[in-house]
Coordinates of C-alpha atoms and ligand atoms in Angstrom, one line a residue:
M1 CA -0.2 0.0 0.1
S2 CA 1.2 3.3 -0.9
N3 CA 2.4 6.2 1.7
D4 CA 2.5 8.8 -0.4
S5 CA -0.4 10.7 0.5
N6 CA 0.2 13.5 -2.3
K7 CA 0.0 10.8 -4.8
K8 CA -2.7 12.1 -7.5
I9 CA -5.9 10.1 -6.6
V10 CA -7.0 8.1 -9.9
T11 CA -10.0 5.8 -9.6
R12 CA -11.7 3.5 -12.2
F13 CA -15.1 2.3 -13.0
A14 CA -14.5 -0.9 -14.8
P15 CA -17.5 -2.7 -15.8
S16 CA -17.8 -6.0 -17.5
P17 CA -19.6 -6.0 -20.9
T18 CA -22.4 -8.4 -19.8
G19 CA -25.6 -6.5 -20.7
F20 CA -27.0 -3.3 -18.7
V21 CA -25.5 -1.3 -16.0
H22 CA -28.3 -1.5 -13.3
V23 CA -27.9 0.7 -9.9
G24 CA -25.4 -0.9 -8.3
G25 CA -22.8 -0.8 -10.9
I26 CA -23.7 3.1 -11.2
R27 CA -23.4 3.6 -7.8
T28 CA -20.1 2.0 -7.6
A29 CA -19.2 4.2 -10.9
L30 CA -20.8 7.3 -9.4
F31 CA -18.7 6.9 -5.7
A32 CA -15.3 6.3 -7.9
Y33 CA -16.0 9.4 -9.9
L34 CA -16.7 11.5 -7.0
W35 CA -13.7 10.3 -5.2
A36 CA -11.3 11.3 -8.2
R37 CA -13.2 14.5 -8.7
K38 CA -13.1 15.8 -5.1
H39 CA -9.2 15.4 -5.2
N40 CA -8.8 16.7 -8.8
G41 CA -7.9 13.2 -9.4
T42 CA -8.6 11.4 -12.5
F43 CA -11.6 8.9 -13.5
I44 CA -10.7 5.9 -15.7
L45 CA -13.3 3.9 -17.9
R46 CA -12.0 0.7 -18.4
I47 CA -13.8 -2.3 -20.0
E48 CA -13.4 -5.7 -18.6
D49 CA -14.1 -8.3 -21.4
T50 CA -12.2 -11.0 -20.7
D51 CA -14.8 -13.5 -20.0
K52 CA -16.0 -13.8 -23.6
E53 CA -18.8 -16.3 -23.3
R54 CA -20.6 -13.8 -20.9
E55 CA -20.0 -10.7 -23.3
V56 CA -23.4 -9.1 -24.8
E57 CA -23.2 -7.2 -27.8
G58 CA -23.6 -3.6 -27.5
S59 CA -23.3 -3.4 -23.8
I60 CA -20.2 -1.0 -24.1
E61 CA -22.0 1.7 -26.0
H62 CA -24.8 1.0 -23.5
I63 CA -22.5 1.9 -20.4
I64 CA -21.0 4.9 -22.2
E65 CA -24.6 6.0 -23.0
S66 CA -25.6 5.6 -19.2
L67 CA -22.8 7.1 -18.0
K68 CA -22.7 10.1 -20.0
W69 CA -26.5 10.7 -19.1
L70 CA -25.6 10.9 -15.6
G71 CA -22.7 13.5 -16.5
L72 CA -20.3 10.7 -15.0
D73 CA -17.3 12.1 -17.6
W74 CA -14.2 10.1 -17.5
D75 CA -10.4 11.7 -18.1
E76 CA -9.1 8.2 -20.0
G77 CA -11.5 5.6 -21.5
P78 CA -11.7 3.5 -24.5
D79 CA -13.7 6.2 -26.7
I80 CA -11.4 9.0 -25.8
G81 CA -8.0 7.1 -24.9
G82 CA -5.6 8.6 -22.7
I83 CA -1.8 8.0 -21.8
H84 CA -2.6 4.4 -20.7
A85 CA -4.5 3.4 -23.7
P86 CA -5.8 0.8 -24.6
Y87 CA -8.8 0.9 -22.0
I88 CA -10.5 -2.5 -22.9
Q89 CA -8.9 -5.4 -21.4
S90 CA -9.0 -7.7 -24.5
Q91 CA -6.7 -5.1 -26.4
R92 CA -4.3 -5.3 -23.4
L93 CA -3.5 -9.1 -23.6
D94 CA 0.2 -8.5 -24.5
S95 CA 0.6 -6.5 -20.5
Y96 CA -0.9 -9.4 -19.2
K97 CA 1.7 -12.0 -21.3
K98 CA 4.5 -9.4 -19.9
Y99 CA 3.9 -9.5 -16.6
A100 CA 3.1 -13.6 -16.8
E101 CA 6.7 -14.1 -17.9
I102 CA 7.8 -12.0 -15.6
L103 CA 6.1 -14.3 -12.9
I104 CA 7.4 -17.3 -14.3
D105 CA 11.0 -15.9 -14.7
K106 CA 10.4 -15.2 -11.0
N107 CA 9.2 -19.2 -10.4
L108 CA 5.9 -17.7 -9.0
A109 CA 3.8 -18.8 -12.2
Y110 CA 3.5 -22.2 -13.5
A111 CA 1.9 -24.0 -16.2
D112 CA -1.1 -26.1 -15.0
P113 CA -0.6 -29.7 -16.9
Y114 CA -3.9 -31.5 -15.7
T115 CA -6.6 -32.0 -17.9
E116 CA -10.1 -31.0 -16.6
K117 CA -11.0 -34.4 -15.9
E118 CA -8.0 -35.0 -13.6
I119 CA -8.9 -31.7 -11.9
E120 CA -12.5 -33.4 -11.4
E121 CA -11.1 -36.1 -9.7
F122 CA -9.0 -34.3 -7.4
R123 CA -11.9 -32.0 -6.8
A124 CA -14.4 -35.5 -6.0
Q125 CA -11.6 -36.8 -3.8
A126 CA -11.7 -34.0 -1.6
D127 CA -15.6 -33.7 -1.5
L128 CA -15.0 -37.5 -0.5
E129 CA -12.8 -36.6 2.2
K130 CA -15.0 -33.7 3.4
R131 CA -12.1 -31.1 3.0
P132 CA -12.2 -28.2 0.4
F133 CA -10.3 -28.9 -2.7
L134 CA -6.9 -27.1 -2.9
Y135 CA -5.4 -26.9 -6.4
R136 CA -2.1 -25.9 -4.5
E137 CA -1.8 -29.5 -2.8
H138 CA -1.7 -31.0 -6.1
R139 CA 0.9 -28.5 -7.5
P140 CA 3.2 -30.1 -9.8
D141 CA 7.0 -30.6 -8.9
N142 CA 8.2 -29.9 -12.6
P143 CA 5.3 -27.9 -14.2
P144 CA 6.0 -28.2 -18.3
K145 CA 7.0 -24.9 -20.1
W146 CA 4.2 -22.9 -20.4
D147 CA 3.3 -22.9 -24.0
K148 CA 0.1 -20.5 -23.9
T149 CA -2.2 -23.2 -24.3
M150 CA -2.6 -24.5 -20.4
P151 CA -3.8 -22.4 -17.7
L152 CA -0.9 -20.3 -16.0
R153 CA -1.2 -20.4 -12.3
L154 CA -0.1 -18.1 -9.7
K155 CA 2.1 -20.3 -7.0
I156 CA 0.8 -18.7 -3.8
Q157 CA 4.4 -18.4 -1.8
E158 CA 3.2 -18.6 1.7
V159 CA 0.1 -20.0 2.9
K160 CA -1.3 -17.6 5.6
T161 CA -3.9 -16.0 7.3
S162 CA -4.4 -12.8 5.6
E163 CA -5.3 -9.5 7.0
W164 CA -5.7 -6.2 5.0
E165 CA -7.6 -2.5 6.0
D166 CA -10.3 -1.5 3.8
L167 CA -11.0 2.0 3.6
V168 CA -14.8 1.4 4.7
R169 CA -14.7 -1.9 6.6
G170 CA -11.7 -1.3 8.7
K171 CA -9.4 -4.4 9.3
L172 CA -10.4 -7.5 7.2
T173 CA -9.0 -11.0 7.9
A174 CA -9.3 -14.5 5.9
G175 CA -8.0 -17.8 7.0
P176 CA -5.1 -19.7 4.6
E177 CA -8.0 -21.7 2.8
A178 CA -8.5 -18.4 1.1
L179 CA -5.8 -18.9 -0.7
D180 CA -4.6 -21.3 -3.5
D181 CA -2.7 -21.3 -6.5
F182 CA -5.4 -19.6 -9.1
I183 CA -5.6 -19.0 -13.0
L184 CA -3.9 -15.9 -14.2
I185 CA -4.1 -16.4 -17.9
K186 CA -7.0 -19.2 -19.2
S187 CA -6.3 -21.9 -21.8
D188 CA -8.2 -19.8 -24.3
G189 CA -5.2 -17.2 -23.7
Y190 CA -7.3 -14.7 -21.9
P191 CA -6.5 -13.3 -18.2
T192 CA -8.6 -13.8 -15.3
Y193 CA -10.4 -11.0 -13.9
N194 CA -7.9 -11.5 -10.9
F195 CA -4.9 -10.9 -13.0
A196 CA -6.3 -8.8 -15.4
H197 CA -7.5 -5.9 -12.9
I198 CA -4.7 -6.1 -11.1
I199 CA -2.2 -5.3 -14.0
D200 CA -4.4 -2.6 -15.4
D201 CA -4.6 -1.0 -12.0
L202 CA -1.1 -1.1 -11.8
E203 CA -0.2 0.1 -15.2
M204 CA -3.2 3.0 -15.3
G205 CA -1.7 4.1 -11.6
V206 CA -5.2 3.3 -9.7
T207 CA -4.8 4.7 -6.0
H208 CA -8.2 3.7 -4.9
I209 CA -10.3 0.7 -5.9
M210 CA -14.1 1.1 -5.1
R211 CA -16.3 -2.0 -5.7
A212 CA -19.1 -4.8 -4.5
D213 CA -18.6 -6.6 -1.7
E214 CA -18.5 -9.8 -3.5
F215 CA -15.1 -9.2 -3.9
I216 CA -13.8 -9.3 -0.2
S217 CA -13.5 -13.2 -0.8
S218 CA -11.0 -12.9 -3.6
T219 CA -8.9 -10.6 -2.1
P220 CA -6.3 -12.5 -0.2
K221 CA -5.4 -13.7 -3.7
F222 CA -5.2 -10.1 -4.9
L223 CA -2.9 -9.7 -2.0
A224 CA -0.9 -12.5 -2.8
L225 CA -0.4 -11.1 -6.4
Y226 CA 0.6 -7.8 -5.3
E227 CA 3.2 -9.5 -3.3
A228 CA 4.4 -11.8 -6.1
L229 CA 4.8 -8.8 -8.2
G230 CA 6.5 -6.8 -5.7
V231 CA 4.0 -3.5 -6.0
D232 CA 2.1 -1.8 -3.9
R233 CA -1.3 -2.2 -3.7
P234 CA -3.8 0.5 -4.1
E235 CA -6.4 1.7 -1.7
M236 CA -9.5 -0.3 -1.3
A237 CA -13.3 0.6 -0.5
T238 CA -16.0 -2.3 -0.2
L239 CA -19.2 -0.5 -1.0
P240 CA -22.5 -1.6 0.8
P241 CA -24.5 -3.9 -0.7
I242 CA -27.8 -2.4 -2.2
M243 CA -30.7 -4.4 -0.7
A244 CA -34.0 -5.3 -2.3
P245 CA -37.1 -3.3 -0.9
G246 CA -37.6 -5.4 2.4
G247 CA -34.4 -5.2 3.0
K248 CA -33.5 -9.2 3.3
K249 CA -31.8 -10.1 0.2
K250 CA -29.6 -8.2 -2.1
L251 CA -31.2 -6.3 -5.1
G252 CA -31.1 -8.5 -8.1
K253 CA -32.7 -7.9 -11.4
R254 CA -35.9 -9.6 -10.5
D255 CA -36.6 -7.4 -7.4
G256 CA -36.1 -4.3 -9.7
A257 CA -32.3 -3.7 -10.3
K258 CA -33.2 -2.4 -13.8
D259 CA -31.5 -0.7 -16.6
V260 CA -30.6 2.7 -15.4
L261 CA -31.4 4.0 -19.0
D262 CA -35.1 2.7 -18.2
Y263 CA -35.2 5.2 -15.3
R264 CA -34.4 8.0 -18.0
N265 CA -37.5 6.6 -20.1
E266 CA -39.4 7.2 -17.2
G267 CA -38.5 10.7 -16.5
I268 CA -36.0 10.6 -13.9
L269 CA -33.5 13.5 -14.1
P270 CA -30.1 12.7 -14.4
E271 CA -29.4 14.8 -11.2
A272 CA -32.2 13.1 -9.2
M273 CA -30.5 9.9 -9.7
I274 CA -27.2 11.1 -9.0
N275 CA -28.4 12.5 -5.9
F276 CA -30.6 9.2 -5.0
L277 CA -27.3 6.7 -5.6
A278 CA -25.1 9.2 -3.7
L279 CA -27.4 8.3 -0.5
L280 CA -27.1 4.6 -1.4
G281 CA -24.6 3.9 1.6
W282 CA -23.3 7.6 2.4
N283 CA -25.1 10.6 3.8
P284 CA -23.4 13.8 4.3
G285 CA -23.9 13.6 8.4
D286 CA -26.8 16.0 8.7
D287 CA -30.6 15.5 7.1
R288 CA -30.0 17.1 3.9
E289 CA -31.6 14.6 1.3
V290 CA -31.7 16.6 -1.6
M291 CA -28.3 17.7 -2.6
T292 CA -26.7 18.8 -6.1
I293 CA -23.6 17.1 -7.5
N294 CA -21.4 19.8 -5.8
E295 CA -22.9 19.7 -2.5
I296 CA -22.2 15.9 -2.6
L297 CA -18.7 16.3 -3.8
E298 CA -17.9 19.1 -1.0
S299 CA -19.5 16.5 2.1
F300 CA -18.4 12.9 0.2
D301 CA -15.7 10.8 2.0
V302 CA -14.9 7.3 1.4
K303 CA -14.5 7.0 4.9
K304 CA -17.9 7.9 5.6
I305 CA -19.5 5.2 3.4
Q306 CA -21.4 2.9 5.5
H307 CA -20.8 -0.9 6.0
S308 CA -24.2 -2.0 6.3
G309 CA -26.5 -2.6 3.3
A310 CA -28.3 0.4 1.7
Q311 CA -32.0 0.0 0.9
F312 CA -32.8 0.3 -2.2
N313 CA -36.3 2.6 -2.3
E314 CA -37.5 3.5 -5.6
E315 CA -40.3 5.7 -4.0
K316 CA -37.3 7.9 -2.3
L317 CA -36.2 8.1 -5.9
A318 CA -39.4 9.3 -7.4
W319 CA -39.9 11.7 -4.3
I320 CA -36.2 13.4 -5.1
N321 CA -37.1 13.2 -8.7
G322 CA -40.1 15.5 -7.8
E323 CA -38.1 17.9 -6.0
Y324 CA -35.7 18.5 -8.8
I325 CA -39.0 19.0 -11.3
K326 CA -40.3 21.8 -8.9
K327 CA -36.9 23.2 -9.2
M328 CA -37.2 23.2 -13.2
S329 CA -37.8 26.6 -14.9
Y330 CA -41.4 27.2 -16.2
E331 CA -40.5 26.4 -19.6
E332 CA -38.5 23.1 -18.9
Q333 CA -41.4 21.9 -16.8
E334 CA -43.7 22.1 -19.6
A335 CA -41.5 20.8 -22.0
Y336 CA -41.5 17.9 -19.5
L337 CA -44.9 17.4 -19.4
L338 CA -45.1 17.6 -23.4
K339 CA -42.8 14.8 -23.5
F340 CA -45.0 12.5 -21.3
I341 CA -48.1 13.3 -22.3
P342 CA -50.0 10.8 -24.9
N343 CA -50.2 11.8 -28.3
D344 CA -54.2 10.6 -27.9
I345 CA -54.3 13.5 -26.0
K346 CA -52.7 15.8 -28.0
S347 CA -54.9 15.4 -30.5
L348 CA -58.0 16.2 -28.2
P349 CA -60.0 19.6 -29.6
H350 CA -58.7 21.9 -27.1
F351 CA -55.1 20.7 -26.6
T352 CA -53.4 24.1 -27.0
N353 CA -50.2 25.4 -25.7
D354 CA -52.2 28.0 -24.1
M355 CA -54.1 25.3 -22.1
L356 CA -50.9 23.5 -21.7
H357 CA -49.2 26.4 -20.3
R358 CA -52.0 27.1 -18.1
I359 CA -51.9 23.6 -16.5
T360 CA -48.3 23.2 -16.1
P361 CA -48.3 24.2 -12.5
I362 CA -51.2 21.9 -11.8
I363 CA -49.8 18.7 -13.0
I364 CA -46.3 19.5 -11.9
E365 CA -47.6 19.8 -8.1
R366 CA -49.0 16.2 -8.7
I367 CA -46.2 14.1 -10.1
S368 CA -42.8 13.1 -9.3
T369 CA -42.0 11.4 -12.5
G370 CA -43.0 10.9 -16.1
L371 CA -45.0 7.7 -15.3
D372 CA -47.0 9.4 -13.0
I373 CA -47.9 11.8 -16.1
E374 CA -48.7 8.5 -18.5
M375 CA -50.8 7.3 -15.2
M376 CA -52.6 10.6 -15.0
A377 CA -53.5 10.1 -18.6
V378 CA -54.6 6.2 -18.2
N379 CA -56.9 7.3 -15.4
G380 CA -58.7 10.0 -17.5
D381 CA -56.8 12.7 -15.1
L382 CA -55.6 14.7 -17.8
D383 CA -58.1 14.8 -21.0
Y384 CA -61.0 16.9 -19.2
Y385 CA -58.4 19.8 -19.7
F386 CA -58.8 19.2 -23.5
K387 CA -62.5 18.3 -23.9
F388 CA -65.5 18.4 -22.5
P389 CA -66.4 15.8 -20.0
K390 CA -69.0 13.2 -20.3
L391 CA -71.0 13.2 -17.3
S392 CA -72.6 10.3 -15.1
L393 CA -76.1 11.5 -13.8
D394 CA -75.9 9.4 -10.8
V395 CA -72.2 10.9 -10.2
L396 CA -73.4 14.8 -10.5
K397 CA -76.0 14.2 -8.2
K398 CA -74.1 12.3 -5.8
E399 CA -74.2 15.0 -3.1
E400 CA -77.9 16.2 -3.8
K401 CA -79.8 17.3 -0.8
E402 CA -83.5 16.5 -0.2
N403 CA -84.3 20.3 -0.1
I404 CA -82.7 21.6 -3.3
T405 CA -82.0 20.0 -6.6
T406 CA -78.4 19.8 -8.2
E407 CA -80.1 21.5 -11.2
E408 CA -81.1 24.3 -9.0
N409 CA -77.5 24.9 -7.6
I410 CA -75.9 24.7 -10.8
K411 CA -78.3 27.3 -12.1
K412 CA -77.4 29.3 -8.9
V413 CA -73.2 28.8 -9.6
I414 CA -74.1 30.0 -13.5
E415 CA -75.7 32.8 -12.4
S416 CA -73.0 34.2 -9.5
L417 CA -70.3 33.4 -11.9
S418 CA -71.8 35.3 -15.0
Q419 CA -71.6 38.5 -12.9
I420 CA -67.8 38.5 -12.5
N421 CA -66.1 40.4 -14.8
E422 CA -63.8 38.9 -17.1
G423 CA -60.7 40.6 -15.5
D424 CA -61.6 39.4 -12.0
W425 CA -61.8 35.6 -13.1
I426 CA -59.3 34.2 -10.6
R427 CA -59.7 31.3 -7.8
N428 CA -60.4 33.7 -4.9
T429 CA -63.2 35.8 -6.7
I430 CA -64.8 32.7 -7.8
K431 CA -64.6 31.5 -4.4
D432 CA -65.8 34.4 -2.8
A433 CA -68.9 34.6 -5.3
L434 CA -70.3 31.0 -4.5
W435 CA -69.0 30.7 -0.9
E436 CA -71.6 31.9 1.2
Y437 CA -74.3 30.4 -1.0
A438 CA -72.6 27.1 -1.1
T439 CA -72.0 27.3 2.9
S440 CA -75.8 28.1 3.6
V441 CA -77.3 24.9 1.4
G442 CA -74.5 22.9 2.3
R443 CA -71.0 23.1 0.3
G444 CA -70.8 19.6 -1.1
S445 CA -74.1 20.1 -2.9
V446 CA -72.7 23.0 -4.7
L447 CA -69.4 22.4 -4.9
W448 CA -69.3 18.7 -5.9
P449 CA -71.4 19.0 -8.7
M450 CA -69.4 22.0 -9.8
R451 CA -66.2 20.5 -9.8
Y452 CA -67.7 17.2 -11.5
A453 CA -69.2 19.6 -14.3
L454 CA -65.7 20.9 -14.9
S455 CA -63.7 17.5 -14.9
G456 CA -65.9 14.5 -15.3
C457 CA -63.9 12.9 -12.8
M458 CA -64.1 11.4 -9.2
K459 CA -60.8 13.2 -8.2
S460 CA -59.5 16.6 -9.6
P461 CA -58.1 19.9 -8.3
D462 CA -60.9 22.0 -6.9
P463 CA -63.4 24.1 -8.7
F464 CA -61.9 27.1 -8.2
I465 CA -58.6 26.0 -9.6
L466 CA -60.5 24.4 -12.5
A467 CA -62.9 27.6 -13.2
E468 CA -60.0 29.6 -12.8
L469 CA -58.0 27.4 -15.5
F470 CA -61.1 27.1 -17.8
G471 CA -61.8 30.7 -18.0
K472 CA -65.2 32.5 -17.6
E473 CA -66.4 30.9 -20.9
G474 CA -65.1 27.6 -20.7
T475 CA -66.3 27.2 -17.3
L476 CA -70.0 28.6 -18.2
T477 CA -69.8 26.4 -20.9
R478 CA -69.1 23.1 -19.1
L479 CA -71.6 24.4 -16.3
N480 CA -74.4 24.6 -19.1
L481 CA -73.1 21.5 -20.5
A482 CA -73.9 19.8 -17.1
L483 CA -77.0 21.4 -16.7
E484 CA -78.3 19.9 -20.4
T485 CA -77.1 16.4 -18.8
L486 CA -79.7 17.2 -16.1
S487 CA -82.7 18.5 -18.0
H488 CA -82.3 15.8 -20.8
I489 CA -82.5 13.0 -18.4
N490 CA -85.4 15.0 -16.5
N491 CA -87.1 15.5 -19.8
N492 CA -87.3 12.0 -21.0
V493 CA -88.4 10.8 -17.3
Ligands
LIG501 N1 -15.2 -5.9 -14.1 C1 -15.9 -6.2 -12.8 C2 -17.2 -6.0 -12.6 O1 -18.2 -6.2 -13.6 C3 -15.1 -5.0 -11.8 C4 -14.9 -5.2 -10.5 C5 -13.8 -3.9 -10.2 O2 -14.2 -3.2 -10.0 O3 -12.7 -4.6 -9.8 O4 -17.9 -6.9 -11.9

């Protein structure tokens, strides 16, 4: 481990191109990014594609798009190059061979002469004897010369208890059974993750590794390799696992660990996503929850990352997103709405820019994500702004009292509202014009049919807001349509 505290901080995000990046992966990227940026260091993007069987086409582009969406820009990487290029492991095979030769020369690596069948037999024997299978117990006395078709293994020099310091978890230890002669280079010529990442981190000058807890069990092997190479190791920070809602198991694809770009499609804003991810396992030490990246950067400290699992909670993400939407400018809010209002609503008769402009603050007040807007549309909570509602007689009369009919009340509302000047048509004046009467006969029996006549919905903003929004003419037209509904039915009785 390096003692040079003045050394430039270098961190990296090193995803494998095995499909989309989910929140866990991006949280790792974010923490590595934050640590580098906080110290004016370097943040590297490296693609770890040595497991060719698990590779999924298009993943690299997808990873890059995800990081770019979130504004996690890197200083060196496969698309922009850099002084340590290339940044894709499959293009770095010569480096791994070079270090493999160094280890062979030091007599610290050897060719594995066994066939798969022979290894299976060793394993079966160990199972039979109820003890762990350890390759090092079968280490050949005179290994053949490595011809690059056999796996190359590290010769563990000293089988001992491993002890190391993790920046997040403090002192960690593992017994000697964690150490075995592991494969450095596979028979297909590709290095293992265990080998490749160490060489790359070394060559790229990485000072801090942030990664998931699943790598703790392999750390004794990494330490043995650093020792064999005779190099300082980077600092390691193990990030807390992200737990599925409910808290008992790790977040997996089945529990909602979805493609981070899906959130973009749902209207999650990049700054909200960053804010949410930063709080997954870290907090600023006070009760702030809505923080810009600069505020996060100011308070961020690897040493303040928590050990225990971080609870994944999409509702919190939506809440944070809602807070960011409320901070947008009016124009941005309108554009945001427009993006999520479905086309069938956009083609309604009264869909105008003016109406969109007027309803923007009302809708923004009620939503946290684009999904909420889509849901409002599905539930019929949007279209009444852009067309006259279809009314159900029963619903219209739902609050009718015995002493006065709904029809009489609506007539009274029309009469009072007709006297308001266009210029005074705002919610308070509208309310003042009706309040006394409504209170005298029972508010529900007046305000319910009024609100329902305006929206045609069981739930909507209050009738004064709606009336202001539709303007005098639009309001009176809707109220008259309700009257027509009532009289039409009455005439038919
Ligand atoms: N390629 C590894 C993965 O995607 C990265 C592990 C590391 O950061 O060292 O899981």
